[in-house]
Amino acid sequence: MSSTTGKEDAVLEYPPKELDAGALFVLKSRGSWLHCGYHLTTSIVAPSLLSLPFALKLQGWVGGVLSLILAGLLTFYSYNLLSLVLEHHAQLGRRQLRFRDMAGDILGPRWGKYVVGPLQFGMCYGAVIAGVLLGGQSLKFIYLLSNPNGTMKLYQFTTIFGVLMLFLAQIPSFHSLRHINLVSLFLALAYSACVTAGSIYIGLSKNAPNRDYSVNGSEVNRVFGAVNAVSIIVTTYACGIIPEIQATIAPPVKGKMFKGLCVCYAVIFTTFFSVAISGYWAFGNDAMGTVLANFMGNQKPLLPTWFLLMTNVFTVIQISAVTVVYLQPTNEVFEKLFADPNVDQFSIRNVVPRLFSRSISVIVGTFFAAMLPFFGDIMAILGAFGFIPLDLIFPMVFYNVTFKPSKRGLVFWANTSIAVAASGLSAVGAVASIRQTVLDAKAYRLFADI
C-alpha cells in the first residue's frame, strides 16, 4: 500500500530539484491530452506540406506514396517511444521537460549540453526564420493577387510578417498557445481542403495541363532527387520538440501523449495524403516546389482570384501559429538565462528581459529571412543535421538505453536498424542538400525579390 502511494506521489510531482525559470515560466505543465494534440498538430502540420506533390514528382507514384506511408508510420512509432521514455522517468520521480534534459540524464551531461541542445536550438531557430520567410512570401502572393503590377518587394513583406511575430513572441508560455493552436488545426484542414479541391478542379477542367508521371533526368539526378524527396517528406513529418510538448501536460502524464499523437496523426493523414496525391495527380512532372505556384499557371491563374486569396489567407495565419510554436524552445533558453524563478513571472524584473530577448530574437530572425530568401535550401541542410537525428535516431537510442530490450528481441533490432538507416539518410541528405545549395547559390543574391 505504501509503495503504491509513493509511486503515485512521484507521478504527480516534478523532479525533486528546483525548476529553473525556463521550465517554470515557458513549459508550464497545465494542459490536457487534447491541448497536447493541438500543439503537436501545429508543430507538424504546416504549409511545408504543400511541397509534397513536388516530392512525389521526384519519386513517382509508387516510391512517393510508399515514402509518405513509411515516414508516417516511422515518426508515429518514434514519437511514441520518446513519450514512453518520458513517462518512465516521470514515474520514477524524474520528469524530463526538455530534449536536452533527456539526453543529459540518459546519455550523459555532455550529450545534452553539446549535442542535443545546440542541435535543437539551431533547428528551432531555423524553423522560425523559415516561417517568417514563408509568411512574407504568402503576404506578397496575396498582394500580387489584388495588385498584379505592385512594386513592393519580398523583403518588405518579410518585415511586415516579422512585426506580427514581434507581438506573438510575447505570449508567455507554451500552454498559453492552446487556443491559438486549436485555430491553427482548423486552418490547416481548411487550406489543405482548398488545395485538394483546387487540384481536382484543375485536373478535371477542359484546360487541364498535360500530365506526365515519369521521373525525368539522368540516373545521378534521379538518385539525388529521390534522396531529396525522402528528406522533404521526413522533414514535413518532423517535430523535434516532443519533450517540450509533453512537458505542457499536467501530471500524471501516463497515456496522455499517445492520445495527443492520435489526434495529430488523424489530421496529418487527412491533410498530407489529400494534398500530395491530388497535387501530383493534377500536375504530374510539372509540380513545383509548392503546389500554390502551379495554381498561378503560365499566363493567368487557373483558379478564381477569391479562391486563391482565401487559401493564402488561411495559410499565412497558420504560418504565424507554427512559427510561434517553434519560438518556444528558444524562448525557454532565454528565460532560463535572464529570468529569476524566485520572482513572479509578470514582475518588472522578468518582463523587461523577456520583452528584450524575445524581440531581439525575432528581429534577428526576420533580418536573416529577408536577407536569405533562398533559405529553403539551408533548411534542407538543417533538416538533415537536426530533424532526422532528433526524430529518428535519438528516440531509438533513448528507448534502448532506458528499457534495455533483449538483444535477441525484435524491438532492439528494429530500433537499431531504424537508427542506423536514419543516420545514413541524414548523411546522404546532408550531401544532397549541400549540393543543391551550391547549385542554387549561383542564381541567388541577398535580399532578392523572388
Coordinates of C-alpha atoms in Angstrom, one line a residue, residues 16-284:
P16 CA 12.9 16.9 -6.7
K17 CA 15.3 19.7 -7.9
E18 CA 14.1 23.2 -8.3
L19 CA 12.8 24.3 -11.6
D20 CA 14.7 27.0 -13.5
A21 CA 12.9 30.0 -15.0
G22 CA 12.7 28.4 -18.5
A23 CA 10.9 25.3 -17.3
L24 CA 8.8 27.2 -14.7
F25 CA 7.5 30.0 -16.9
V26 CA 7.6 28.7 -20.5
L27 CA 6.9 25.0 -20.1
K28 CA 4.1 25.2 -17.6
S29 CA 2.6 21.7 -17.1
R30 CA -1.1 22.5 -17.0
G31 CA -2.5 21.1 -20.3
S32 CA -4.7 18.1 -21.1
W33 CA -4.0 15.5 -23.7
L34 CA -6.3 17.4 -26.1
H35 CA -4.2 20.5 -25.7
C36 CA -1.2 18.3 -26.4
G37 CA -2.8 17.2 -29.6
Y38 CA -3.3 20.8 -30.7
H39 CA 0.4 21.6 -30.0
L40 CA 1.6 18.5 -31.9
T41 CA -0.6 19.2 -34.9
T42 CA 0.6 22.8 -35.2
S43 CA 4.3 21.7 -34.9
I44 CA 4.0 19.2 -37.7
V45 CA 1.0 20.1 -40.0
A46 CA 2.5 23.3 -41.5
P47 CA 2.4 24.8 -45.0
S48 CA 5.5 22.8 -45.8
L49 CA 3.0 20.0 -46.7
L50 CA 2.3 22.0 -49.9
S51 CA 5.7 20.7 -51.2
L52 CA 4.6 17.1 -51.0
P53 CA 3.3 16.9 -54.7
F54 CA 6.9 18.1 -55.7
A55 CA 8.3 15.2 -53.5
L56 CA 6.1 12.7 -55.3
K57 CA 7.3 14.1 -58.6
L58 CA 10.9 13.2 -57.7
Q59 CA 10.0 9.6 -56.8
G60 CA 6.9 8.8 -58.9
W61 CA 3.6 7.2 -57.7
V62 CA 4.9 4.1 -56.1
G63 CA 8.0 5.5 -54.4
G64 CA 6.3 8.7 -53.4
V65 CA 3.2 7.2 -51.8
L66 CA 5.3 4.4 -50.1
S67 CA 7.7 7.1 -48.7
L68 CA 4.7 9.0 -47.3
I69 CA 3.3 5.9 -45.6
L70 CA 6.6 4.7 -44.2
A71 CA 7.6 8.1 -42.9
G72 CA 4.2 8.5 -41.2
L73 CA 4.5 5.1 -39.5
L74 CA 8.1 5.6 -38.5
T75 CA 7.6 9.0 -37.0
F76 CA 4.5 7.9 -35.1
Y77 CA 6.4 4.9 -33.7
S78 CA 9.4 7.1 -32.9
Y79 CA 7.4 9.8 -31.1
N80 CA 5.5 7.2 -29.1
L81 CA 8.9 5.6 -28.0
L82 CA 10.1 9.1 -26.9
S83 CA 6.8 9.5 -24.9
L84 CA 7.2 6.1 -23.2
V85 CA 10.7 7.1 -22.1
L86 CA 9.5 10.4 -20.7
E87 CA 6.6 8.6 -18.9
H88 CA 9.0 6.1 -17.4
H89 CA 11.3 8.7 -16.0
A90 CA 8.3 10.7 -14.7
Q91 CA 7.1 7.6 -12.8
L92 CA 10.5 7.3 -11.2
G93 CA 10.1 10.9 -9.9
R94 CA 12.4 12.4 -12.5
R95 CA 10.2 14.2 -15.0
Q96 CA 12.3 15.5 -18.0
L97 CA 10.9 18.7 -19.5
R98 CA 13.3 19.2 -22.4
F99 CA 15.1 17.3 -25.0
R100 CA 18.5 18.2 -23.6
D101 CA 17.3 17.1 -20.2
M102 CA 16.6 13.6 -21.6
A103 CA 20.0 13.4 -23.4
G104 CA 21.8 14.6 -20.2
D105 CA 20.0 12.1 -18.0
I106 CA 20.2 9.1 -20.3
L107 CA 23.4 9.5 -22.3
G108 CA 25.4 11.9 -20.0
P109 CA 25.6 15.7 -19.4
R110 CA 27.8 16.4 -22.4
W111 CA 25.3 14.9 -24.8
G112 CA 22.6 17.3 -23.6
K113 CA 24.9 20.4 -23.4
Y114 CA 27.0 20.0 -26.5
V115 CA 25.0 17.8 -29.0
V116 CA 21.2 17.7 -28.5
G117 CA 20.8 21.2 -27.0
P118 CA 22.6 23.1 -29.9
L119 CA 21.0 20.8 -32.5
Q120 CA 17.5 21.5 -31.2
F121 CA 18.2 25.3 -30.8
G122 CA 19.5 25.5 -34.3
M123 CA 16.7 23.5 -35.8
C124 CA 14.0 25.5 -33.9
Y125 CA 15.5 28.9 -34.8
G126 CA 16.0 27.8 -38.4
A127 CA 12.3 26.9 -38.4
V128 CA 11.4 30.4 -37.1
I129 CA 13.5 32.0 -39.9
A130 CA 11.8 29.8 -42.5
G131 CA 8.4 30.6 -41.0
V132 CA 9.0 34.3 -41.3
L133 CA 10.2 34.0 -44.9
L134 CA 7.3 31.8 -45.8
G135 CA 4.9 34.3 -44.2
G136 CA 6.5 37.1 -46.2
Q137 CA 6.1 35.1 -49.4
S138 CA 2.4 34.4 -48.7
L139 CA 1.8 38.1 -48.0
K140 CA 3.4 39.0 -51.2
F141 CA 1.3 36.4 -53.1
I142 CA -1.8 38.0 -51.6
Y143 CA -0.6 41.4 -52.5
L144 CA 0.0 40.4 -56.2
L145 CA -3.4 38.8 -56.4
S146 CA -5.1 42.1 -55.6
N147 CA -2.4 44.3 -57.3
P148 CA -0.7 42.3 -60.1
N149 CA 1.5 45.3 -61.1
G150 CA 2.5 46.1 -57.5
T151 CA 6.1 47.2 -56.8
M152 CA 6.6 46.1 -53.2
K153 CA 9.5 43.7 -52.7
L154 CA 9.7 40.4 -50.8
Y155 CA 11.9 41.8 -48.0
Q156 CA 9.2 44.4 -47.2
F157 CA 6.5 41.7 -46.7
T158 CA 9.0 39.6 -44.7
T159 CA 9.5 42.6 -42.4
I160 CA 5.7 43.1 -42.1
F161 CA 5.3 39.4 -41.1
G162 CA 8.3 39.8 -38.7
V163 CA 6.4 42.7 -37.0
L164 CA 3.4 40.4 -36.4
M165 CA 5.8 37.9 -34.9
L166 CA 7.2 40.5 -32.5
F167 CA 3.8 40.7 -30.8
L168 CA 3.1 36.9 -30.9
A169 CA 6.5 36.1 -29.5
Q170 CA 5.5 37.8 -26.2
I171 CA 2.8 35.1 -25.4
P172 CA 4.2 34.0 -22.1
S173 CA 4.1 30.2 -22.2
F174 CA 3.6 27.1 -24.4
H175 CA 0.4 26.4 -22.6
S176 CA -0.9 29.9 -23.5
L177 CA -0.9 28.8 -27.1
R178 CA -3.5 26.1 -26.7
H179 CA -6.4 28.1 -28.2
I180 CA -4.3 29.5 -31.0
N181 CA -3.2 26.0 -31.9
L182 CA -6.7 24.8 -32.0
V183 CA -7.5 27.5 -34.5
S184 CA -4.3 26.5 -36.3
L185 CA -5.6 22.9 -36.6
F186 CA -8.7 24.1 -38.3
L187 CA -6.8 26.4 -40.6
A188 CA -4.5 23.5 -41.7
L189 CA -7.6 21.5 -42.5
A190 CA -9.1 24.4 -44.4
Y191 CA -6.2 25.3 -46.7
S192 CA -5.5 21.6 -47.3
A193 CA -9.1 21.1 -48.3
C194 CA -8.8 24.2 -50.6
V195 CA -5.6 22.9 -52.2
T196 CA -7.1 19.5 -52.7
A197 CA -10.4 20.9 -54.2
G198 CA -8.3 23.3 -56.4
S199 CA -6.1 20.5 -57.7
I200 CA -9.1 18.2 -58.5
Y201 CA -10.9 21.1 -60.2
I202 CA -7.9 21.9 -62.4
G203 CA -7.3 18.3 -63.2
L204 CA -10.9 17.7 -64.4
S205 CA -11.2 21.0 -66.3
K206 CA -11.1 21.2 -70.1
N207 CA -7.9 23.2 -69.8
A208 CA -6.2 20.7 -67.6
P209 CA -2.4 20.7 -68.0
N210 CA -0.8 17.7 -69.8
R211 CA 0.3 15.2 -67.2
D212 CA 3.4 13.0 -67.3
Y213 CA 4.2 10.9 -64.2
S214 CA 7.6 9.6 -65.3
V215 CA 10.7 10.5 -63.3
N216 CA 12.9 12.6 -65.6
G217 CA 16.7 13.4 -65.5
S218 CA 19.9 11.5 -65.6
E219 CA 20.5 8.5 -63.4
V220 CA 22.6 10.6 -60.9
N221 CA 20.0 13.3 -60.8
R222 CA 17.2 10.8 -60.3
V223 CA 19.1 9.3 -57.3
F224 CA 19.7 12.7 -55.7
G225 CA 16.2 13.7 -56.5
A226 CA 14.8 10.6 -54.7
V227 CA 17.0 11.3 -51.7
N228 CA 15.8 14.9 -51.7
A229 CA 12.2 13.7 -51.8
V230 CA 12.8 11.5 -48.8
S231 CA 14.3 14.4 -47.0
I232 CA 11.4 16.6 -47.9
I233 CA 8.9 14.1 -46.7
V234 CA 10.7 13.2 -43.4
T235 CA 11.2 17.0 -42.7
T236 CA 7.5 17.5 -43.4
Y237 CA 6.7 14.9 -40.7
A238 CA 9.4 16.3 -38.4
C239 CA 8.8 17.9 -35.0
G240 CA 11.9 18.0 -32.9
I241 CA 10.2 19.3 -29.8
I242 CA 8.3 16.3 -28.5
P243 CA 9.6 16.5 -24.9
E244 CA 8.8 20.2 -24.7
I245 CA 5.2 19.5 -25.9
Q246 CA 4.8 16.6 -23.4
A247 CA 6.1 18.9 -20.7
T248 CA 2.9 21.0 -21.1
I249 CA 0.8 18.1 -19.9
A250 CA -0.5 18.3 -16.3
P251 CA 0.7 15.3 -14.2
P252 CA 0.1 12.4 -14.2
V253 CA 1.3 12.1 -17.8
K254 CA 0.8 8.4 -18.4
G255 CA -1.1 7.6 -21.7
K256 CA -1.9 11.3 -22.5
M257 CA 0.8 11.8 -25.1
F258 CA -0.4 8.8 -27.1
K259 CA -3.9 10.3 -27.3
G260 CA -2.4 13.6 -28.4
L261 CA -0.5 11.8 -31.1
C262 CA -3.6 10.1 -32.3
V263 CA -5.3 13.5 -32.7
C264 CA -2.3 14.8 -34.5
Y265 CA -1.9 11.9 -36.9
A266 CA -5.6 11.9 -37.8
V267 CA -5.0 15.4 -39.1
I268 CA -1.7 14.5 -40.7
F269 CA -3.1 11.7 -42.8
T270 CA -6.1 13.7 -43.8
T271 CA -4.0 16.7 -45.0
F272 CA -0.7 15.1 -46.2
F273 CA -2.2 12.4 -48.4
S274 CA -5.0 14.5 -49.9
V275 CA -2.6 17.4 -50.9
A276 CA 0.2 15.1 -52.1
I277 CA -1.9 12.8 -54.2
S278 CA -4.3 15.4 -55.6
G279 CA -1.5 17.8 -56.4
Y280 CA 0.7 15.2 -58.1
W281 CA -2.3 13.8 -60.0
A282 CA -3.2 17.3 -61.3
F283 CA 0.3 18.5 -62.4
G284 CA 2.5 15.4 -62.7

